GROMACS .gro file of C-alpha atoms in nm:
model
  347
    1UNK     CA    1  -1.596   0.221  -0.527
    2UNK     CA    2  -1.283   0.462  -0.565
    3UNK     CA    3  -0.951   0.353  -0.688
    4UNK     CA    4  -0.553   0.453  -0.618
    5UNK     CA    5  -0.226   0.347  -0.773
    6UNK     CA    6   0.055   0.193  -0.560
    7UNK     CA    7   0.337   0.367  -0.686
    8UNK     CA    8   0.572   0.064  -0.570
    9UNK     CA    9   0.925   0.072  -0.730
   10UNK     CA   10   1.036  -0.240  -0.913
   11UNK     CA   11   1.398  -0.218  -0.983
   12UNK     CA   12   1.543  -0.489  -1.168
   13UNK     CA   13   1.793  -0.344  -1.375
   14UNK     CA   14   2.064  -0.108  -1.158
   15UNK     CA   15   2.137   0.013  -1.476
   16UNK     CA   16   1.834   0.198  -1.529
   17UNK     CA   17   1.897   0.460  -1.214
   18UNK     CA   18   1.649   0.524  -0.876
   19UNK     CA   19   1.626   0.852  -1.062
   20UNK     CA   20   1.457   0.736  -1.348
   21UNK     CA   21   1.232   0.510  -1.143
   22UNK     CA   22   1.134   0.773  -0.870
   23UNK     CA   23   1.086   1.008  -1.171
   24UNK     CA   24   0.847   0.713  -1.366
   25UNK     CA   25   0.691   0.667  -1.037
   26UNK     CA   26   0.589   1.042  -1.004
   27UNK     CA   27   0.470   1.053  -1.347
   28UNK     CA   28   0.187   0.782  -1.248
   29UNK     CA   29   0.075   1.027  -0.964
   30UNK     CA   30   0.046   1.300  -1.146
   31UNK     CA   31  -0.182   1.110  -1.408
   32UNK     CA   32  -0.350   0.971  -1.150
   33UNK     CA   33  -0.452   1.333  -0.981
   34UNK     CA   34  -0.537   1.424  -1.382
   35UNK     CA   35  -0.756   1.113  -1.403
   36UNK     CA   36  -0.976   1.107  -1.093
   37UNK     CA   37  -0.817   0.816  -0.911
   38UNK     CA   38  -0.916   0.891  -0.539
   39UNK     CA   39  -0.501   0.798  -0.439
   40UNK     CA   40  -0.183   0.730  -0.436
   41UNK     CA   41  -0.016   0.503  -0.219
   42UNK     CA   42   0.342   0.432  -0.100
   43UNK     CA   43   0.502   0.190   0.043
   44UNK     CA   44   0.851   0.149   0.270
   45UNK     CA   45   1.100  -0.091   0.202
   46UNK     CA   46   1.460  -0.120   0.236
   47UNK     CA   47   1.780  -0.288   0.079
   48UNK     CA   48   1.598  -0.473  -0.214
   49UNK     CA   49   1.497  -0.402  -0.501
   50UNK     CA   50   1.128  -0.514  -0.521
   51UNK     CA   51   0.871  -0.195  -0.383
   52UNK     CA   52   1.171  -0.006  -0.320
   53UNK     CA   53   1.154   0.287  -0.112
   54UNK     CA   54   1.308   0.395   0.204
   55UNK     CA   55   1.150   0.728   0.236
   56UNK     CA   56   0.767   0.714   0.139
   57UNK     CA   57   0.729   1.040   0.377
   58UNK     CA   58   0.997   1.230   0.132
   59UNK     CA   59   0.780   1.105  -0.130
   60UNK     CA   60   0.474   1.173  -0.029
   61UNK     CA   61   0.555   1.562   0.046
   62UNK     CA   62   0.744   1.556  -0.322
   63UNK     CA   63   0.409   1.418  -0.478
   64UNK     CA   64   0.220   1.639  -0.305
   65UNK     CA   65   0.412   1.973  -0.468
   66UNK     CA   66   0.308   1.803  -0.822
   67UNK     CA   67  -0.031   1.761  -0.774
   68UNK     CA   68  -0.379   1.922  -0.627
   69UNK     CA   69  -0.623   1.694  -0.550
   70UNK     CA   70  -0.542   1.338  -0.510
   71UNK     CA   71  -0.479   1.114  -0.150
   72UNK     CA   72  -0.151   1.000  -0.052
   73UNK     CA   73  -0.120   0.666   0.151
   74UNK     CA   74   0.184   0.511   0.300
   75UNK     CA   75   0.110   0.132   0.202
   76UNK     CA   76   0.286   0.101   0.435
   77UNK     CA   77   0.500   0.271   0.689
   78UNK     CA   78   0.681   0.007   0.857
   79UNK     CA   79   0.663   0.126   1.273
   80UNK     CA   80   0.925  -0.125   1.416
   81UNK     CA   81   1.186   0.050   1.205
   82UNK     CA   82   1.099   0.377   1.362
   83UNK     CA   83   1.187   0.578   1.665
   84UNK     CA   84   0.876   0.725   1.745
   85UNK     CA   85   0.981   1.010   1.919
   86UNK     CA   86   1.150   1.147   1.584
   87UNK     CA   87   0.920   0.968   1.318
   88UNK     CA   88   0.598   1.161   1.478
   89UNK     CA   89   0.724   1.478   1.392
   90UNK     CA   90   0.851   1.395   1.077
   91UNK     CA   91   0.459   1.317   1.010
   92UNK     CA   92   0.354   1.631   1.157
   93UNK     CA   93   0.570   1.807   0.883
   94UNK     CA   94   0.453   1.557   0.624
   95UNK     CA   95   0.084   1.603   0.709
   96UNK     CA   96   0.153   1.996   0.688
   97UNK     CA   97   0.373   2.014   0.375
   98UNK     CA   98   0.091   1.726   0.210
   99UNK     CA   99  -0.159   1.989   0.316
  100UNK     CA  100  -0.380   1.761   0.483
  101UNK     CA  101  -0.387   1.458   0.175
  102UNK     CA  102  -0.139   1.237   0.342
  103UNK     CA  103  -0.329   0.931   0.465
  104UNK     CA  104  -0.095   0.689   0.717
  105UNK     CA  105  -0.101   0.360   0.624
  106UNK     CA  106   0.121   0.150   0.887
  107UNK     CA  107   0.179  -0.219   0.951
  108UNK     CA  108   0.434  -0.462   1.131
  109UNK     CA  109   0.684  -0.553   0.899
  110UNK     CA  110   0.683  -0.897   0.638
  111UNK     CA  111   1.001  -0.961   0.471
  112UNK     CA  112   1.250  -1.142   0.758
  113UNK     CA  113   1.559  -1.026   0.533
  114UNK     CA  114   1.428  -0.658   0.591
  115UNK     CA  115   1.312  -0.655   0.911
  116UNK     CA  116   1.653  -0.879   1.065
  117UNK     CA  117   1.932  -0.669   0.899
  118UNK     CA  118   1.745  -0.351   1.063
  119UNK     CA  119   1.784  -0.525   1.387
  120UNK     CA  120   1.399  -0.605   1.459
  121UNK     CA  121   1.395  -0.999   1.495
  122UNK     CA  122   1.086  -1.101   1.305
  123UNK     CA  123   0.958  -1.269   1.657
  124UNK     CA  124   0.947  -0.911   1.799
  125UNK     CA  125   0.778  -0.743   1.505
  126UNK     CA  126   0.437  -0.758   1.658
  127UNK     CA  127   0.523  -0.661   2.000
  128UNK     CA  128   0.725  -0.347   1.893
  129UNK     CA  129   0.439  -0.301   1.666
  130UNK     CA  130   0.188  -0.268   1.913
  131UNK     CA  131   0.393  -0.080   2.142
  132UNK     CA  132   0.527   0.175   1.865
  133UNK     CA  133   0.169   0.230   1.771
  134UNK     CA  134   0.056   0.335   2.126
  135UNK     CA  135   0.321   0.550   2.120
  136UNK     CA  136   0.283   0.724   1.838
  137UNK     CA  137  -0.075   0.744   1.874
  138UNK     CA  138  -0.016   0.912   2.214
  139UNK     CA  139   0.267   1.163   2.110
  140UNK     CA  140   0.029   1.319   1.823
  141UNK     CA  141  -0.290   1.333   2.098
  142UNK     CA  142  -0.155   1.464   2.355
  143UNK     CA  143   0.109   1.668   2.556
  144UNK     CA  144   0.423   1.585   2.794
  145UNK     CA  145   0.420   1.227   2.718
  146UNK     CA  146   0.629   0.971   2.954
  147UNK     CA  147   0.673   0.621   2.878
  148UNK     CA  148   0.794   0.315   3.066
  149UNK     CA  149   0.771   0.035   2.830
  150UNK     CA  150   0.951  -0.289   2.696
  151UNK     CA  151   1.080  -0.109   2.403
  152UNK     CA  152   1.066   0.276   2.451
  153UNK     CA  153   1.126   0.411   2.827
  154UNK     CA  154   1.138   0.836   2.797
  155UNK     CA  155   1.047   1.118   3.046
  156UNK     CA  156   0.758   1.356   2.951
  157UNK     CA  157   0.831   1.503   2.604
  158UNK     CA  158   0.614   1.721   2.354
  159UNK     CA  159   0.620   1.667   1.990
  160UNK     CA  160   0.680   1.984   1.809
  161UNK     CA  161   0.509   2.107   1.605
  162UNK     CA  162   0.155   1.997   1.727
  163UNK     CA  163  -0.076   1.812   1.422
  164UNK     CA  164  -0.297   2.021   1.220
  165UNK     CA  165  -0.588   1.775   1.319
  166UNK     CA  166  -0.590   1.619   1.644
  167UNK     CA  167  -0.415   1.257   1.685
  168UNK     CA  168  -0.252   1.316   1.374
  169UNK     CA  169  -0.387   1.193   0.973
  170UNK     CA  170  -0.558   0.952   0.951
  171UNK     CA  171  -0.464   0.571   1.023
  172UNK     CA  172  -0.520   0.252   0.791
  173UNK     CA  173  -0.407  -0.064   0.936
  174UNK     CA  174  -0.231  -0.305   0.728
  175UNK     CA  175  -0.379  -0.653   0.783
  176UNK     CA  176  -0.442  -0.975   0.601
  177UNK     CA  177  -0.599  -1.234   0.878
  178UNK     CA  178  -0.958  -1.193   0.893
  179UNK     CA  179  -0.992  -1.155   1.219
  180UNK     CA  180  -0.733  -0.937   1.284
  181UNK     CA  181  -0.892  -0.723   1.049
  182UNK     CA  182  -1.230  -0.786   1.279
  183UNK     CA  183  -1.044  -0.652   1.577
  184UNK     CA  184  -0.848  -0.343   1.385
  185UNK     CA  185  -1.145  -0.206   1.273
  186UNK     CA  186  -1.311  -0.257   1.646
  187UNK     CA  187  -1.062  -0.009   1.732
  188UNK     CA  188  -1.180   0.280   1.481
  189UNK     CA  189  -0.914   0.199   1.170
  190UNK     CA  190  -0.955   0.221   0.860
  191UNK     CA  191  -0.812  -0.124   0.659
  192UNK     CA  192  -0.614  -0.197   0.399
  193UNK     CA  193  -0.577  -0.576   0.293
  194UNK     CA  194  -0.460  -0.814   0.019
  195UNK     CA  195  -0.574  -1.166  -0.026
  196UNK     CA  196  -0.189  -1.150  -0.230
  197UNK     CA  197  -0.213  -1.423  -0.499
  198UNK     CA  198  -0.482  -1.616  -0.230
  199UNK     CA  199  -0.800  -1.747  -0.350
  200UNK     CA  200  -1.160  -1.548  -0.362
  201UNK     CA  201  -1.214  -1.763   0.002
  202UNK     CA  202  -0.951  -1.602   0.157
  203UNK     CA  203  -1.086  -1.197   0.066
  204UNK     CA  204  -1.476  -1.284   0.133
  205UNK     CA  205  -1.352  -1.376   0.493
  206UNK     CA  206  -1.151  -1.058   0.494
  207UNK     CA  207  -1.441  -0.884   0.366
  208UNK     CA  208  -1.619  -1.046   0.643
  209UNK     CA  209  -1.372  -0.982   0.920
  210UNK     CA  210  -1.447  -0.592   0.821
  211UNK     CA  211  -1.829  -0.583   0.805
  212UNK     CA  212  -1.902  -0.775   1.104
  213UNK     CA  213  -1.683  -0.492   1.324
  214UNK     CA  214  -1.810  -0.189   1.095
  215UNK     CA  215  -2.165  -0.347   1.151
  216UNK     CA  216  -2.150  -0.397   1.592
  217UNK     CA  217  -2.004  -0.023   1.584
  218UNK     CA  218  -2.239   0.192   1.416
  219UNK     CA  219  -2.226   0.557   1.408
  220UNK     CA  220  -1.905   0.544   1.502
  221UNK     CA  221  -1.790   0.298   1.215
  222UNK     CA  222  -1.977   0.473   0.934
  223UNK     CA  223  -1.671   0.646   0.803
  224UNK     CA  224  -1.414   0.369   0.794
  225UNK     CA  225  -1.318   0.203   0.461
  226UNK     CA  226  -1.191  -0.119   0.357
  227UNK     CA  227  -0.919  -0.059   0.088
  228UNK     CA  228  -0.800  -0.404  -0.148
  229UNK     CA  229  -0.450  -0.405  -0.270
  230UNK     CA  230  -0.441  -0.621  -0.616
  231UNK     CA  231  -0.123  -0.588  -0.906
  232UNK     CA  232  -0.361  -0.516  -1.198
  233UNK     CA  233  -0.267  -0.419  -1.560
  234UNK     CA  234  -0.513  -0.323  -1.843
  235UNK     CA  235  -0.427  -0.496  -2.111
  236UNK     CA  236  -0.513  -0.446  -2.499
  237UNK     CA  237  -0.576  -0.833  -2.647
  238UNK     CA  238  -0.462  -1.208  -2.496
  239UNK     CA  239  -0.085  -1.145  -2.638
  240UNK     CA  240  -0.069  -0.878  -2.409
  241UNK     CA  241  -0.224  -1.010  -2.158
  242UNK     CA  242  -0.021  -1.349  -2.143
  243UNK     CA  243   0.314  -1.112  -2.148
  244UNK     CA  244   0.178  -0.923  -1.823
  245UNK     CA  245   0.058  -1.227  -1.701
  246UNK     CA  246   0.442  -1.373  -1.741
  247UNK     CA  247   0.572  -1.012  -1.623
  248UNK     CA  248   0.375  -1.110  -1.291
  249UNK     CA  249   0.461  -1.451  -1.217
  250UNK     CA  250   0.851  -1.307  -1.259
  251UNK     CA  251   0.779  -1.032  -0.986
  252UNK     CA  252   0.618  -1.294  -0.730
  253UNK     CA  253   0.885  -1.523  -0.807
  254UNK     CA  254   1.087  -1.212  -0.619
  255UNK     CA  255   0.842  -1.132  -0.426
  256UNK     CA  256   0.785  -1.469  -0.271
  257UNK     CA  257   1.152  -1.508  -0.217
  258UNK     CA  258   1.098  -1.191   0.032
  259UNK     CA  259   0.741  -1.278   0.212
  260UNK     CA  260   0.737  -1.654   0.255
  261UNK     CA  261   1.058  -1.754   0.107
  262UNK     CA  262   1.424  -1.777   0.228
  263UNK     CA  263   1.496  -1.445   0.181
  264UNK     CA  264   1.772  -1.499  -0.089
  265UNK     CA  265   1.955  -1.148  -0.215
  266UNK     CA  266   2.251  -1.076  -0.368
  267UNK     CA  267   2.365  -0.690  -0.345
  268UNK     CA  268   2.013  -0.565  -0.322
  269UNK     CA  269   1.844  -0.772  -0.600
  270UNK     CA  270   1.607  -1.048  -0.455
  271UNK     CA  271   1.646  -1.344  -0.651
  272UNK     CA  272   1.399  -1.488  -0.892
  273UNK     CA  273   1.331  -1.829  -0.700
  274UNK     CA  274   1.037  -2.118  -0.810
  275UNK     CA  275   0.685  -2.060  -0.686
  276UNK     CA  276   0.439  -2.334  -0.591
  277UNK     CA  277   0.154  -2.161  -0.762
  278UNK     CA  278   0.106  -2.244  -1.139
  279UNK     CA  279   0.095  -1.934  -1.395
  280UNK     CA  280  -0.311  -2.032  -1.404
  281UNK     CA  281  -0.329  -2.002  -1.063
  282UNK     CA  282  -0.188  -1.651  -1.063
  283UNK     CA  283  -0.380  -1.536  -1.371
  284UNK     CA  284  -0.685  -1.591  -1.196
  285UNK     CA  285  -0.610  -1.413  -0.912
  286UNK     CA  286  -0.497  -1.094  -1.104
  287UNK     CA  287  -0.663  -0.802  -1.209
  288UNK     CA  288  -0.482  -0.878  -1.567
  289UNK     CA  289  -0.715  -0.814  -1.859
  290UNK     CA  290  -0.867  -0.604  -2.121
  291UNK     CA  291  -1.129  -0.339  -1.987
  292UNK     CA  292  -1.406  -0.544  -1.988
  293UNK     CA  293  -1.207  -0.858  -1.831
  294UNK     CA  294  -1.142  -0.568  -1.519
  295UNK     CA  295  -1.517  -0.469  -1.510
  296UNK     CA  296  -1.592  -0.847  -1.504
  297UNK     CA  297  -1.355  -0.913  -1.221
  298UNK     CA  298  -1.437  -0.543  -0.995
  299UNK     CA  299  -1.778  -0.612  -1.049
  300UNK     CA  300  -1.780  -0.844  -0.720
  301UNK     CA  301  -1.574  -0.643  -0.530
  302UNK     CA  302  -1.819  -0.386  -0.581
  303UNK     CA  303  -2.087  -0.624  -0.500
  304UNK     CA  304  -1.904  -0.695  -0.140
  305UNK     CA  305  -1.862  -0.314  -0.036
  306UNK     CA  306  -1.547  -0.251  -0.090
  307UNK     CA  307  -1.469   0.128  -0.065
  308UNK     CA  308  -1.111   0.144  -0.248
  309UNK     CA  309  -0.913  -0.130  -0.498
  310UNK     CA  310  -0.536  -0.024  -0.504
  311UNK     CA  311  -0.390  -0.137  -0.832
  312UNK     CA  312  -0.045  -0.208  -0.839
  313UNK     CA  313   0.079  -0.183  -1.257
  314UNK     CA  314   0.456  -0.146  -1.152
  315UNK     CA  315   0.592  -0.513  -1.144
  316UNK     CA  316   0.834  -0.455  -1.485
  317UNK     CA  317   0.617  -0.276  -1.781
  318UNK     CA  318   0.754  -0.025  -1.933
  319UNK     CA  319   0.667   0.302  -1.809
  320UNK     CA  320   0.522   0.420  -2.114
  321UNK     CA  321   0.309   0.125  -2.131
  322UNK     CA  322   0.207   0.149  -1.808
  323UNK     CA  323   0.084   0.523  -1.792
  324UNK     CA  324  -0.120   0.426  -2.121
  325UNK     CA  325  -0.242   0.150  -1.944
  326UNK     CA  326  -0.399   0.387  -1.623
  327UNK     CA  327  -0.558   0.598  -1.875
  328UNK     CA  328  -0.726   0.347  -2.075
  329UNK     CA  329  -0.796   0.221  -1.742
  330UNK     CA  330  -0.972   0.552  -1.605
  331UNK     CA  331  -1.136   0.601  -1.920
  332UNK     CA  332  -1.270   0.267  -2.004
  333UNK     CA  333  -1.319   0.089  -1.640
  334UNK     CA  334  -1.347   0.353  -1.348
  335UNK     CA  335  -1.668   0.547  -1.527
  336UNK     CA  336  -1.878   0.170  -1.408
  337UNK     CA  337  -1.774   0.239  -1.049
  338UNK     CA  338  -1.725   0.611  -0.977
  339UNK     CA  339  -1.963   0.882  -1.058
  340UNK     CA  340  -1.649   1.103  -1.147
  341UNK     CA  341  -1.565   1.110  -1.478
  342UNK     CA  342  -1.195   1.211  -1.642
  343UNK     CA  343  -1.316   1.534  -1.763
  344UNK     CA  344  -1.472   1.629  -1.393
  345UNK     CA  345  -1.174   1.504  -1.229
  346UNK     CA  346  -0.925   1.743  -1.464
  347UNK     CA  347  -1.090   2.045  -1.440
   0.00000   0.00000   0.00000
């Protein structure tokens, strides 16, 4: 089982400067390349503060000029609030400048607030996803490509310059129903998923919705990988572990606002709003713990097959804290999953 870090930018003091975030942000990559964590991932968000960034491709190419070895995913791009016809080269140049690391991770869309003051009504999200998708997918495979569709209508155009591999990097679809995942995977992607702060039912059916597709296809789904998306902190004794705990519960109280909730923001910052799920609840959905608490908990997902657990340490620790917290992490929990080991992975 490999690992990555989702570098996802939480923001909630204006005060302390994008710069100074982006900067913390890069610092956790380039660890992450030292350490032996398999990736990085990105996401895309816009005009909140909570995983904040509206250019993961910009990113991903200045990530890629600080470090050698480690994947970058887009966790992920968001295709509705793309013009294809533009955003395919941009990857092109991405993929080129990346040198081949950049993995596309691309999804639908989640947060209504987002997704409605961008002008995609959050009823349309999946049809312009599916359509944006085709298109995309056709502009980096082939040649003079027309379209007559509901949402892009164009006479034959080439995308310049052609991808260094052909349709493009690789794809990872973004999906958390089981059977969607079932039916992604059917159609040769690889998967990235979150059960969110759901219960263990919820991921062995996700699990499920994976295997069962991987499984009919055969050969031709031996390469694809199921990637997990947790927010997970090593922590060093229950004091700490009941702050990072709290620090959580605070960034879903945000975060839940966003995803499920109203959707209620005032100049950017997405306000802190009551959750239904009790503290408990959360705690034991969490990859929160000291190293041995994380072995406990991975030790299942191992179990299941999953190829990749993306931990997500950025929802308000300090950044100092946090990098100590990925290298206790690689040095004390990754050795019982990986064969690599810190001092492989640096040299």
């Amino acid at each position: 089982m490999e690992f990555s870090i989702q570098l996802s930018a939480d923001y909630p003091d204006k005060s302390y400067g994008g710069d100074r975030v982006y900067a913390d942000m890069l610092d956790q990559a380039i660890l992450a390349d030292r350490l032996g964590f398999d990736a990085v991932s990105v996401t895309e968000h816009h005009l909140i503060n909570c995983l904040m960034m509206p250019a993961p491709l910009q990113f991903a190419v200045k990530i890629a000029a600080h470090t050698s070895r480690v994947k970058i995913m887009t966790s992920i791009v968001v295709l509705p609030l793309h013009d294809m016809r533009t955003y395919a080269g941009e990857l092109v140049v991405a993929d080129i400048f990346t040198e081949g690391r950049l993995m596309l991770g691309v999804g639908r869309g989640a947060f209504k607030y987002e997704m409605e003051r961008l002008g995609v009504p959050m009823e349309e999200t999946q049809a312009r996803f599916n359509e944006s998708l085709a298109v995309l997918q056709a502009l980096l495979s082939e040649e003079e490509v027309s379209w007559d569709g509901d949402f892009y209508q164009f006479d034959p155009i080439t995308i310049m310059p052609r991808p260094l591999r052909p349709g493009g990097p690789q794809m990872m679809m973004a999906v958390l129903n089981p059977e969607g995942i079932y039916h992604c995977t059917k159609r040769g992607f690889h998967i990235q998923t979150t059960p969110l702060a759901g219960n263990q039912q919820l991921l062995l059916e996700q699990v499920d919705g994976f295997s069962r597709a991987k499984g009919e296809m055969g050969e031709a789904g031996r390469d694809l990988t199921l990637s997990l998306s947790r927010v997970g902190f090593v922590t060093q004794n229950e004091t700490d572990r009941q702050n990072k705990i709290a620090a959580a519960n605070r960034y879903y109280s945000r975060f839940d606002n966003v995803f499920t909730g109203p959707g209620v923001v005032d100049k950017g910052m997405i306000r802190e709003l009551p959750r239904m799920q009790t503290v408990d609840e959360l705690a034991e959905s969490l990859l929160i713990g000291t190293p041995q608490e994380m072995i406990d908990k991975l030790g299942p997902y191992s179990e299941l097959g999953i190829d990749r657990v993306i931990l997500n340490p950025n929802f308000g620790c300090n950044a100092q804290e946090t990098l100590d917290g990925l290298q206790c992490f690689a040095e004390e929990v990754m050795p019982h999953f990986t064969s690599r080991t810190v001092t492989e992975a640096a040299e």
